[in-house]
Coordinates of C-alpha atoms in Angstrom, one line a residue:
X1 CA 120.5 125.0 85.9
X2 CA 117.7 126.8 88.0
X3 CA 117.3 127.1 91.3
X4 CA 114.3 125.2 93.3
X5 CA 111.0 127.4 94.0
X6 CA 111.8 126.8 97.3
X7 CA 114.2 128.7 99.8
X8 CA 116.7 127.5 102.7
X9 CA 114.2 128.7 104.8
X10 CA 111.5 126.7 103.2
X11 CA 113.7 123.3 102.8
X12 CA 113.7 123.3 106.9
X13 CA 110.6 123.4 107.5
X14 CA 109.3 120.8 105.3
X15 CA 112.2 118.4 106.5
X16 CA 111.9 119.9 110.3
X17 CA 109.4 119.8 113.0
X18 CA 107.2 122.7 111.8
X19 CA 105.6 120.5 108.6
X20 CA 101.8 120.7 109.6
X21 CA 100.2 120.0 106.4
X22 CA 100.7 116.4 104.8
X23 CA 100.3 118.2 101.4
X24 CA 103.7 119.7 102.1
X25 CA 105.5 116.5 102.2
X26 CA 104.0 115.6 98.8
X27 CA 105.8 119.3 97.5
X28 CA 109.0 118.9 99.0
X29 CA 111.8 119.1 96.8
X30 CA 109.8 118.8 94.0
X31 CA 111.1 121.4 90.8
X32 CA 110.8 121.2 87.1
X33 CA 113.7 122.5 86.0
X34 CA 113.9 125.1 83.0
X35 CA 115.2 122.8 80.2
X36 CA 112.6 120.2 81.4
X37 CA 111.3 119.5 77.7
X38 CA 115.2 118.7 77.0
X39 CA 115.3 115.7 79.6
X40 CA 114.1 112.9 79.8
X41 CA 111.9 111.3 83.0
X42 CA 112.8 108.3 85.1
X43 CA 111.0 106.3 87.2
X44 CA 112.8 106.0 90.8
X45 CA 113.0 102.0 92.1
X46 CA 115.2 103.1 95.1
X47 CA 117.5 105.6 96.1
X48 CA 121.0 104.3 97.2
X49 CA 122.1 107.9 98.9
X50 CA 124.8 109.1 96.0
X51 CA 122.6 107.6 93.7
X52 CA 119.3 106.5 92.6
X53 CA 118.4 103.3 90.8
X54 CA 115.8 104.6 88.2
X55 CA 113.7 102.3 85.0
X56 CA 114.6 104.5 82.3
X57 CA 113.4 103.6 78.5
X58 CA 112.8 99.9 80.0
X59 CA 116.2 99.6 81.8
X60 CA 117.3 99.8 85.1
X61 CA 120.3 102.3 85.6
X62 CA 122.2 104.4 88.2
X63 CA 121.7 108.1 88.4
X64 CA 123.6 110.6 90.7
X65 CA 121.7 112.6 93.1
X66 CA 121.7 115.8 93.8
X67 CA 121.3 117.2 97.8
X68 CA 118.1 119.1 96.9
X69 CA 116.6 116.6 95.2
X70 CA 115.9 113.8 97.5
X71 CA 113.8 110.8 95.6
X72 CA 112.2 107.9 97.2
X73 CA 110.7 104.8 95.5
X74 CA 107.8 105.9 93.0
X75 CA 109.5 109.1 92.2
X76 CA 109.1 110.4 88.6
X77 CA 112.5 112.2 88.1
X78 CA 113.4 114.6 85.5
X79 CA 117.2 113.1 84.6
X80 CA 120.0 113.7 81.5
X81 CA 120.5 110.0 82.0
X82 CA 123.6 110.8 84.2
X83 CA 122.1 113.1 87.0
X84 CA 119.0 113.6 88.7
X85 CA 117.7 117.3 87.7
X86 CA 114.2 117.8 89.2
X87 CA 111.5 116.2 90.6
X88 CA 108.1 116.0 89.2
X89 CA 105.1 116.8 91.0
X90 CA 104.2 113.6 93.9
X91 CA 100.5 112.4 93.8
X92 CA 100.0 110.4 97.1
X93 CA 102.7 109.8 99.4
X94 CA 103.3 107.5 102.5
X95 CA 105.3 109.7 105.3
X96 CA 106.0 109.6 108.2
X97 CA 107.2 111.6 111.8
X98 CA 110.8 110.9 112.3
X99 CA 111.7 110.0 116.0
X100 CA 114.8 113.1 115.4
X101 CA 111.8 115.6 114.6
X102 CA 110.3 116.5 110.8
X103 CA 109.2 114.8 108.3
X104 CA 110.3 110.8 106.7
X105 CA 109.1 110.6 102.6
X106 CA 108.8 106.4 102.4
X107 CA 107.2 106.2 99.2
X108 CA 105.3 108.6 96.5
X109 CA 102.7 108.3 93.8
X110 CA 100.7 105.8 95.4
X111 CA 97.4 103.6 94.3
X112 CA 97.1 101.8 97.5
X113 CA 98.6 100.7 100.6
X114 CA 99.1 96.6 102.2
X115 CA 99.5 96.5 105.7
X116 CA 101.2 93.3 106.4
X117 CA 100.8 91.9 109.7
X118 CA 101.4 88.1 111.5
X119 CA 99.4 85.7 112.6
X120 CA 102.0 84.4 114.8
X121 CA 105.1 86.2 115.4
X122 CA 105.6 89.3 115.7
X123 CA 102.6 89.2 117.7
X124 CA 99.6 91.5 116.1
X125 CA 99.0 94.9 117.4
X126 CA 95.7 96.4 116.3
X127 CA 96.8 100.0 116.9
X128 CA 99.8 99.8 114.8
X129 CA 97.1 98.9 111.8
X130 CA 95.2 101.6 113.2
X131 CA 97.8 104.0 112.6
X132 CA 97.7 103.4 109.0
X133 CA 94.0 103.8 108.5
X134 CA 94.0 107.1 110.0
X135 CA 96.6 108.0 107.6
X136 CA 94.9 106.4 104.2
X137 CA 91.8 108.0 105.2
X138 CA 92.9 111.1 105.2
X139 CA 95.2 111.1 102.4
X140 CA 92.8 109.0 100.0
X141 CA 94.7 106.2 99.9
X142 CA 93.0 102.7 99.4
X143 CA 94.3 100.4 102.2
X144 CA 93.7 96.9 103.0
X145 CA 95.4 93.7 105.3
X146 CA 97.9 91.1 104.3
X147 CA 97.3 88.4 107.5
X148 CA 100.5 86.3 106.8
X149 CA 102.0 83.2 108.1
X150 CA 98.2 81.3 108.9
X151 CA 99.8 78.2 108.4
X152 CA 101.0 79.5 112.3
X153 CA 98.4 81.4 113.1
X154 CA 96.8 81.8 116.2
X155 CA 93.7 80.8 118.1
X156 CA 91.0 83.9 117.4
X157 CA 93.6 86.0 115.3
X158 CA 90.9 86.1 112.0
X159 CA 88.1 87.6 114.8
X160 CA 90.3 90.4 116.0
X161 CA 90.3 91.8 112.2
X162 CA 86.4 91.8 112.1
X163 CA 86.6 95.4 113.3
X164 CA 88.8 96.3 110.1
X165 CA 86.7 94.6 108.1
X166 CA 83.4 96.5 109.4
X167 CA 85.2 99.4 108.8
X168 CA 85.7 99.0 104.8
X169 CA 89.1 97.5 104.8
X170 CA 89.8 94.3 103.1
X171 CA 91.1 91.5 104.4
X172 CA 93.4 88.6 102.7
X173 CA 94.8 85.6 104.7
X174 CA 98.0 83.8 103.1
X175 CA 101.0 81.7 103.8
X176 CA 104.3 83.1 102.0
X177 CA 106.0 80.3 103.1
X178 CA 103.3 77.4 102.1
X179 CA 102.5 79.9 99.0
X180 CA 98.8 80.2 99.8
X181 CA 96.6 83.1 99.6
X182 CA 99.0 84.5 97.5
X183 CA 96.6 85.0 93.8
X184 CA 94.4 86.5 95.5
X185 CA 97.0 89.4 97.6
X186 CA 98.9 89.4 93.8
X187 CA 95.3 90.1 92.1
X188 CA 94.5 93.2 94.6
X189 CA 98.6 94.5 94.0
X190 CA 98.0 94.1 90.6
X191 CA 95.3 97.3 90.4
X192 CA 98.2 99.9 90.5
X193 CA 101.5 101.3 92.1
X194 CA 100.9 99.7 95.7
X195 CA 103.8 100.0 98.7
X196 CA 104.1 96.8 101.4
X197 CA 104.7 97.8 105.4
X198 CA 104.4 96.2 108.2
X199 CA 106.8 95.3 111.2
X200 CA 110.3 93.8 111.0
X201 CA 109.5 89.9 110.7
X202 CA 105.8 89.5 109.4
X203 CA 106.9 88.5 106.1
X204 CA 107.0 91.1 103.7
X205 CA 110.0 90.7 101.7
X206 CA 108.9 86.4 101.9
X207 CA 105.6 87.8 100.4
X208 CA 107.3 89.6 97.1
X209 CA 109.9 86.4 96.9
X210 CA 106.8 84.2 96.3
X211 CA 105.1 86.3 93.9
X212 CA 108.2 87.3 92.0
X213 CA 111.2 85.0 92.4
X214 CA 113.4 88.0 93.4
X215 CA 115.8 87.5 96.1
X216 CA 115.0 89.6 98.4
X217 CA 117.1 88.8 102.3
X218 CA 114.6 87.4 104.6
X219 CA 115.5 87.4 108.5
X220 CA 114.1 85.4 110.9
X221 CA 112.2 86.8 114.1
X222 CA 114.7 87.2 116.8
X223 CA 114.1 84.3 119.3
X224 CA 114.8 87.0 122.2
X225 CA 113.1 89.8 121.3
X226 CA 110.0 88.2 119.7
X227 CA 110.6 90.9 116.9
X228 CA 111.7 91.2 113.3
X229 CA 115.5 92.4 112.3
X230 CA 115.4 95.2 109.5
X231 CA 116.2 93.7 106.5
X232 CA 114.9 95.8 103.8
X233 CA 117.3 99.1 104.6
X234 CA 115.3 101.7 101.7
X235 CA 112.1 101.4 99.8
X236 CA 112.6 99.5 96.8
X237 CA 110.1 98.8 94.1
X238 CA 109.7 95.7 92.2
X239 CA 108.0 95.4 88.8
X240 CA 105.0 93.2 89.2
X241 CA 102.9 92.7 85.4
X242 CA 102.3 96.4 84.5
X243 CA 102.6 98.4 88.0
X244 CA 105.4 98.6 90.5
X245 CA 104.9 96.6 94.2
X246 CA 107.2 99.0 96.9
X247 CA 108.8 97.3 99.8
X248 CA 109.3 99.2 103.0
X249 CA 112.0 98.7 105.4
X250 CA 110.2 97.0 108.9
X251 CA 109.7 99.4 111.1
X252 CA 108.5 99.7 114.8
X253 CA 106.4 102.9 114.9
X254 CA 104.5 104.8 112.5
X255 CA 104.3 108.8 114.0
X256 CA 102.1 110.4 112.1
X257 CA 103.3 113.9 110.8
X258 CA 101.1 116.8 109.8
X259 CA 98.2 115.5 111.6
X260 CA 95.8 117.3 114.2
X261 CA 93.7 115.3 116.9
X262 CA 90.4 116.3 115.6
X263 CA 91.2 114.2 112.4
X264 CA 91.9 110.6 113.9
X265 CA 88.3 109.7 113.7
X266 CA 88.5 110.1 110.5
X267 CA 90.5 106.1 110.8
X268 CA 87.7 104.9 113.1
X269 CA 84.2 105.9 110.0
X270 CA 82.2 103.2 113.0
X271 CA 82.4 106.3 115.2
X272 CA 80.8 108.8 113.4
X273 CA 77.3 108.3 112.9
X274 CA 77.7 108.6 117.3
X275 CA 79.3 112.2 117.0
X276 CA 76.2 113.8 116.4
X277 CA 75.0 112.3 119.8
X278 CA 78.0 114.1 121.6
X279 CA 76.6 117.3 124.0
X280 CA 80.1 119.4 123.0
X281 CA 81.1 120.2 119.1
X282 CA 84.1 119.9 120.5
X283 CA 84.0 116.9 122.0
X284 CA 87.5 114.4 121.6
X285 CA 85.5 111.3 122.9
X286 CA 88.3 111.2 126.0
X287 CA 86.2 112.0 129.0
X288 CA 83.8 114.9 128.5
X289 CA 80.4 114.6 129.6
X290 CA 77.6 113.6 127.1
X291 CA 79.9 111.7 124.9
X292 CA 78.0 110.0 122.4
X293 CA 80.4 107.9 121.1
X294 CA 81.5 106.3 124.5
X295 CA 77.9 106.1 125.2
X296 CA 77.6 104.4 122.1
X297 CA 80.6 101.5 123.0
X298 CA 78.9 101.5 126.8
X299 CA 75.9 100.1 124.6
X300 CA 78.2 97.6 122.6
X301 CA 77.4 99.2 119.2
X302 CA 81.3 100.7 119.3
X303 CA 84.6 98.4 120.1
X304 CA 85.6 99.0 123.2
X305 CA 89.4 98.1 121.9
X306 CA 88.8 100.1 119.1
X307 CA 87.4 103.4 120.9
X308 CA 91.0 102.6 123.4
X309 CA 92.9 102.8 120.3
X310 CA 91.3 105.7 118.7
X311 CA 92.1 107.3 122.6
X312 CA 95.2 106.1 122.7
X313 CA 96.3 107.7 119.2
X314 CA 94.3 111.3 120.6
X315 CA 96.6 111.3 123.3
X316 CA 99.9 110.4 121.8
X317 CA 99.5 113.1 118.6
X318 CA 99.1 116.0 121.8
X319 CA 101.7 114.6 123.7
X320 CA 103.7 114.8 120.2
X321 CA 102.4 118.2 119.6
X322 CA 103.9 118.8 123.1
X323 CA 107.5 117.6 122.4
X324 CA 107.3 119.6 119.3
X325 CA 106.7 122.9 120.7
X326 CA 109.1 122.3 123.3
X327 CA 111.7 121.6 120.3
X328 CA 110.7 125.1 118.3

């Protein structure tokens, strides 16, 4: 077998802390191996660690990994029907900064993103939804809102979407549990390869039970904590009519990796028919003078949570950039 176009060099610093392009995480590991036309190609439903579960001529089978060929959910693997052998090129991926430093592949060759959030418990936080529309935008991925559990939801929770909404996201309000909403969230999953996230507890994996009978563990929102338990460990995908539906493990933070300050507005499209109004090309909207997007929310034609969010998000990516040149 051939060796990977890429070096030992090259492996660490797409899985380490010096990844500063998101087009690298689509590339990593990714090889076609010499014999290619000999093999056949699987598509990866989740990897175990050793292994991989991969759909291969309409079944679902084991395959052995190898180290340099990590595979997430999505995958297209180049396999002999024992062992993975090469990876084939990613189209869009959802990744991630990992809190140890570098770079976390969650799921590849993606149509579009759900952001699943509650309208109970966990209680919502806009700028964890934020987080992912910064990322869509920039990496073209379609993304719209799963508003679960409205069968508990509370008082004003549909208003403090409208912002989403006025921004091009769409919006669907179900109840897993009382198995409403759900055509229309299966209709929208339905256009092509789509990955669930969300936080541990707003109902994801009670979501894809609905819609396909699997049995996926659900665990209840800790009492204490007011949070979900992980309860999807890996992304797995599910087949759902002719496309796949990935589920995410819950998680608590989304860091975004390969990412510069300048390009979080790109999340926030409200803001930028105000940019032109700023004094400085450089302006970051913080606290220069002349800044015409917080001009702009001073008038009420911006947020103001939004414009906190988008401040908020400014400030954590330097601070980031900060722990990460400490770490070279």
């Amino acid at each position: 077998m051939g060796k990977p176009h890429y070096s030992e060099k090259q492996n660490k610093k797409a899985s380490g802390t010096k990844l500063r392009d998101l087009t690298k995480a689509q590339e990593f590991a990714v090889y076609e191996p010499p014999n290619a036309s000999e093999l056949l190609v699987a598509r990866v439903y989740v990897n175990f660690g050793v292994e991989s579960g991969v759909e291969l001529d309409g079944r679902l089978i084991r395959v052995a990994n190898r180290r340099q060929f990590p595979t997430v959910a999505g995958d297209l693997v180049y396999t002999d029907g024992k062992v993975v052998e090469g990876i084939k090129p990613r189209g869009r991926t959802l990744a991630r900064y990992a809190d140890e430093g570098g770079v976390r592949l969650i799921a590849s060759n993606l149509e579009q993103v759900g952001v699943v959030i509650s309208a109970s418990t966990p209680p919502l936080h806009e700028g964890f939804i934020d987080r992912y529309l910064v990322y869509c935008r920039i990496m073209k991925i379609p993304l719209f809102i799963i508003l679960n559990k409205m069968d508990e939801a509370e008082a004003g929770i549909v208003e403090r979407m409208k912002p989403f909404q006025d921004a091009g996201v769409d919006l669907f309000l179900c109840s897993a549990t009382m198995e409403t909403g759900l055509k229309a969230v299966r209709k929208r999953l339905e256009r092509g390869i789509s990955v669930l996230t969300g936080l541990s507890g707003v109902g994801k994996s009670t979501i894809i039970n609905a819609m396909l009978g699997e049995d996926i563990p659900v665990q209840e929102v800790s009492a204490a904590t007011n949070r979900g338990r992980h309860t999807t460990t890996a992304a797995e995908a599910y087949k759902l009519g002719e496309t796949l539906l990935i589920d995410t493990p819950g998680i608590k933070k989304f860091g975004f990796i390969g990412i510069s300050p300048t390009e979080i507005i790109k999340g926030f499209p409200e803001f930028e028919e105000h940019v032109a109004e700023c004094k400085y090309e450089d302006c970051l909207h913080l606290n220069e003078r002349g800044c015409g997007v917080r001009a702009a929310m001073e008038e009420g034609r911006i947020d103001e949570r939004r414009l906190a969010s988008y401040q908020d998000l400014v400030l954590g990516l330097m601070e980031q950039e900060v722990t990460q040149n400490t770490r070279r």
